[in-house]
Amino acid sequence: MQYSGCEADNRYLYTNTWLICSNLENSTMDHAALVKLVRQVCTEFCAELTQDEVSKFVRYTRLVTLQPEQVLAEIGARGESFFMVIGGSIGLYQITQQSSLQVGEIGSGGLVGEMSFFDKRPRTLRLAAMQEGAALLEISRGMYNRIVLDEPYVSSKLLEFVIRSLDSLVRDLSEKNASLHRQLKEFQPEQ
């Protein structure tokens, strides 16, 4: 199991979080329990927020549960929402006519869909739940705009979290790109 986002590498917390999320039916959960879960799972986002501020944030979201391998978003779709993973994980897939290649995985505490949401360009990857399914908080464009107006401190912390998430992605891809270039150089003949 790969852990990413702000959950850290805590298998016990992950297992208990997923047990809570796997019992969700029809995307309903007691608000207080959901707030507690968000605080446990997404420690990086919640680090500078009070219990009340996390509760306010959760009120602007919608709980989404996905079955194993259920698609959350397709390539080419415009991002009108982004999601905070609170249970399970989301696989990132490049799709061609010949194959489907998993290029990443976002675990509990991470964000998915934020790039397309903010740049308003079509998605370049398919997002789908992994084998264990997933539970997410959806932040729609309308709710994001409302939280920016109604809760400026909470929205600023959310935006900082999005920026750190995208920064981490860029740094990771840069490292992988540099590594691939070094490997290619090893196979190129000397001139």
CSV table of C-alpha atoms in Angstrom, one decimal:
chain,number,residue,atom,x,y,z
A,1,MET,CA,0.0,0.0,0.0
A,2,GLN,CA,1.3,3.4,-0.9
A,3,TYR,CA,0.7,6.3,1.4
A,4,SER,CA,0.9,9.9,0.2
A,5,GLY,CA,-0.6,13.3,0.9
A,6,CYS,CA,-0.6,14.5,4.5
A,7,GLU,CA,-1.5,11.2,6.2
A,8,ALA,CA,2.1,10.2,6.8
A,9,ASP,CA,3.0,6.5,6.9
A,10,ASN,CA,0.6,5.3,9.7
A,11,ARG,CA,-0.9,2.0,8.8
A,12,TYR,CA,-3.0,1.8,12.0
A,13,LEU,CA,-4.6,5.1,11.3
A,14,TYR,CA,-5.1,4.3,7.7
A,15,THR,CA,-6.8,0.9,8.5
A,16,ASN,CA,-9.1,2.5,11.1
A,17,THR,CA,-9.9,5.4,8.8
A,18,TRP,CA,-10.8,3.0,6.0
A,19,LEU,CA,-13.0,0.9,8.3
A,20,ILE,CA,-15.0,4.0,9.2
A,21,CYS,CA,-15.2,5.0,5.5
A,22,SER,CA,-16.1,1.5,4.3
A,23,ASN,CA,-19.2,1.6,6.4
A,24,LEU,CA,-20.6,4.7,4.7
A,25,GLU,CA,-23.8,4.1,2.9
A,26,ASN,CA,-25.2,6.6,0.4
A,27,SER,CA,-22.5,9.1,1.3
A,28,THR,CA,-23.9,9.9,4.7
A,29,MET,CA,-22.0,10.3,7.9
A,30,ASP,CA,-22.5,12.1,11.1
A,31,HIS,CA,-20.9,15.6,10.8
A,32,ALA,CA,-18.9,15.3,14.0
A,33,ALA,CA,-17.5,11.9,13.0
A,34,LEU,CA,-16.6,13.3,9.6
A,35,VAL,CA,-14.8,16.3,11.1
A,36,LYS,CA,-12.9,14.0,13.5
A,37,LEU,CA,-11.9,11.8,10.5
A,38,VAL,CA,-10.7,14.7,8.5
A,39,ARG,CA,-8.6,15.9,11.4
A,40,GLN,CA,-7.1,12.4,11.8
A,41,VAL,CA,-6.4,11.8,8.2
A,42,CYS,CA,-5.4,15.1,6.9
A,43,THR,CA,-3.0,16.4,9.5
A,44,GLU,CA,-1.1,18.7,7.2
A,45,PHE,CA,-4.2,20.6,6.1
A,46,CYS,CA,-5.7,20.7,9.6
A,47,ALA,CA,-2.4,21.6,11.4
A,48,GLU,CA,-3.2,25.3,11.7
A,49,LEU,CA,-7.0,25.0,11.9
A,50,THR,CA,-9.1,24.7,15.0
A,51,GLN,CA,-11.8,22.0,15.4
A,52,ASP,CA,-14.4,24.7,14.6
A,53,GLU,CA,-12.6,25.8,11.4
A,54,VAL,CA,-12.3,22.2,10.2
A,55,SER,CA,-16.1,21.8,10.9
A,56,LYS,CA,-16.8,24.9,8.8
A,57,PHE,CA,-14.6,23.5,6.0
A,58,VAL,CA,-16.5,20.2,6.0
A,59,ARG,CA,-19.8,22.0,5.7
A,60,TYR,CA,-18.7,23.3,2.3
A,61,THR,CA,-17.9,19.8,1.0
A,62,ARG,CA,-19.8,16.7,-0.1
A,63,LEU,CA,-18.9,13.2,0.9
A,64,VAL,CA,-18.3,10.9,-2.1
A,65,THR,CA,-17.7,7.1,-1.8
A,66,LEU,CA,-16.4,5.0,-4.7
A,67,GLN,CA,-16.5,1.3,-5.2
A,68,PRO,CA,-13.2,-0.5,-6.1
A,69,GLU,CA,-12.0,0.6,-9.5
A,70,GLN,CA,-14.9,3.1,-9.9
A,71,VAL,CA,-13.9,6.0,-12.1
A,72,LEU,CA,-14.0,9.5,-10.5
A,73,ALA,CA,-13.0,11.5,-13.5
A,74,GLU,CA,-12.2,10.8,-17.2
A,75,ILE,CA,-9.5,12.2,-19.4
A,76,GLY,CA,-10.7,15.3,-21.2
A,77,ALA,CA,-13.3,16.2,-18.5
A,78,ARG,CA,-13.2,19.8,-17.2
A,79,GLY,CA,-12.5,20.0,-13.5
A,80,GLU,CA,-15.5,21.6,-11.8
A,81,SER,CA,-14.5,19.9,-8.4
A,82,PHE,CA,-11.4,18.7,-6.6
A,83,PHE,CA,-11.3,16.1,-3.9
A,84,MET,CA,-9.6,15.4,-0.6
A,85,VAL,CA,-9.0,11.7,-0.1
A,86,ILE,CA,-10.2,10.6,3.4
A,87,GLY,CA,-10.2,6.8,2.9
A,88,GLY,CA,-8.7,4.4,0.5
A,89,SER,CA,-6.8,5.7,-2.5
A,90,ILE,CA,-7.2,7.0,-6.0
A,91,GLY,CA,-5.1,5.7,-8.9
A,92,LEU,CA,-4.0,8.1,-11.7
A,93,TYR,CA,-4.0,6.5,-15.1
A,94,GLN,CA,-2.8,7.3,-18.6
A,95,ILE,CA,-5.1,5.7,-21.1
A,96,THR,CA,-4.3,4.9,-24.7
A,97,GLN,CA,-6.2,2.8,-27.3
A,98,GLN,CA,-3.9,-0.1,-26.4
A,99,SER,CA,-3.4,0.1,-22.7
A,100,SER,CA,-4.1,1.7,-19.3
A,101,LEU,CA,-0.9,2.6,-17.3
A,102,GLN,CA,-1.1,3.6,-13.7
A,103,VAL,CA,1.3,6.6,-13.2
A,104,GLY,CA,0.5,7.4,-9.6
A,105,GLU,CA,-1.6,6.9,-6.5
A,106,ILE,CA,-2.9,9.4,-4.0
A,107,GLY,CA,-3.7,8.1,-0.6
A,108,SER,CA,-5.7,9.4,2.4
A,109,GLY,CA,-5.0,13.0,3.1
A,110,GLY,CA,-4.0,13.8,-0.4
A,111,LEU,CA,-5.8,15.9,-3.1
A,112,VAL,CA,-6.9,14.8,-6.5
A,113,GLY,CA,-8.3,16.9,-9.4
A,114,GLU,CA,-6.9,20.2,-8.1
A,115,MET,CA,-4.8,20.9,-11.2
A,116,SER,CA,-7.7,20.8,-13.6
A,117,PHE,CA,-9.9,22.7,-11.2
A,118,PHE,CA,-7.6,25.6,-10.9
A,119,ASP,CA,-6.2,25.8,-14.4
A,120,LYS,CA,-9.7,25.1,-15.9
A,121,ARG,CA,-8.1,22.8,-18.6
A,122,PRO,CA,-9.3,19.3,-19.4
A,123,ARG,CA,-8.0,16.5,-17.2
A,124,THR,CA,-5.0,14.6,-18.6
A,125,LEU,CA,-5.4,11.5,-16.4
A,126,ARG,CA,-8.2,9.2,-15.5
A,127,LEU,CA,-8.9,9.2,-11.7
A,128,ALA,CA,-10.3,5.9,-10.3
A,129,ALA,CA,-10.6,4.2,-6.9
A,130,MET,CA,-8.0,1.5,-6.2
A,131,GLN,CA,-8.9,-2.0,-5.1
A,132,GLU,CA,-10.1,-1.0,-1.7
A,133,GLY,CA,-12.4,1.8,-3.0
A,134,ALA,CA,-12.2,5.4,-1.8
A,135,ALA,CA,-14.0,8.0,0.3
A,136,LEU,CA,-13.5,11.6,-0.6
A,137,LEU,CA,-14.6,15.1,0.2
A,138,GLU,CA,-15.7,17.0,-2.9
A,139,ILE,CA,-15.1,20.7,-3.1
A,140,SER,CA,-17.1,22.0,-6.0
A,141,ARG,CA,-16.4,25.3,-7.8
A,142,GLY,CA,-19.5,26.9,-6.3
A,143,MET,CA,-18.6,25.8,-2.7
A,144,TYR,CA,-15.0,26.8,-3.2
A,145,ASN,CA,-16.1,30.3,-4.2
A,146,ARG,CA,-18.5,30.5,-1.2
A,147,ILE,CA,-15.8,29.4,1.3
A,148,VAL,CA,-13.4,32.0,-0.1
A,149,LEU,CA,-16.0,34.7,0.7
A,150,ASP,CA,-17.4,33.2,3.9
A,151,GLU,CA,-14.3,31.8,5.5
A,152,PRO,CA,-11.2,33.6,4.3
A,153,TYR,CA,-8.8,32.0,6.8
A,154,VAL,CA,-10.0,28.5,6.1
A,155,SER,CA,-9.9,29.1,2.4
A,156,SER,CA,-6.4,30.5,2.6
A,157,LYS,CA,-5.2,27.3,4.4
A,158,LEU,CA,-7.0,25.2,1.7
A,159,LEU,CA,-5.2,27.1,-1.0
A,160,GLU,CA,-1.8,26.8,0.7
A,161,PHE,CA,-2.5,23.0,0.9
A,162,VAL,CA,-3.3,22.9,-2.8
A,163,ILE,CA,-0.1,24.8,-3.6
A,164,ARG,CA,2.0,22.4,-1.5
A,165,SER,CA,0.3,19.5,-3.2
A,166,LEU,CA,1.0,20.8,-6.7
A,167,ASP,CA,4.6,21.8,-5.7
A,168,SER,CA,5.2,18.2,-4.4
A,169,LEU,CA,3.9,16.8,-7.7
A,170,VAL,CA,6.1,19.1,-9.8
A,171,ARG,CA,9.2,18.3,-7.7
A,172,ASP,CA,8.5,14.5,-7.9
A,173,LEU,CA,8.0,14.7,-11.7
A,174,SER,CA,11.2,16.8,-12.0
A,175,GLU,CA,13.2,14.2,-10.1
A,176,LYS,CA,11.7,11.3,-12.2
A,177,ASN,CA,12.4,13.2,-15.4
A,178,ALA,CA,16.1,13.9,-14.3
A,179,SER,CA,16.5,10.2,-13.4
A,180,LEU,CA,15.2,9.1,-16.8
A,181,HIS,CA,17.5,11.5,-18.6
A,182,ARG,CA,20.5,10.1,-16.6
A,183,GLN,CA,19.4,6.5,-17.5
A,184,LEU,CA,19.1,7.4,-21.2
A,185,LYS,CA,22.5,9.0,-21.2
A,186,GLU,CA,24.0,5.8,-19.9
A,187,PHE,CA,22.6,3.9,-23.0
A,188,GLN,CA,23.6,6.5,-25.6
A,189,PRO,CA,26.9,5.8,-27.3
A,190,GLU,CA,29.8,8.3,-26.8
A,191,GLN,CA,30.3,10.7,-29.6
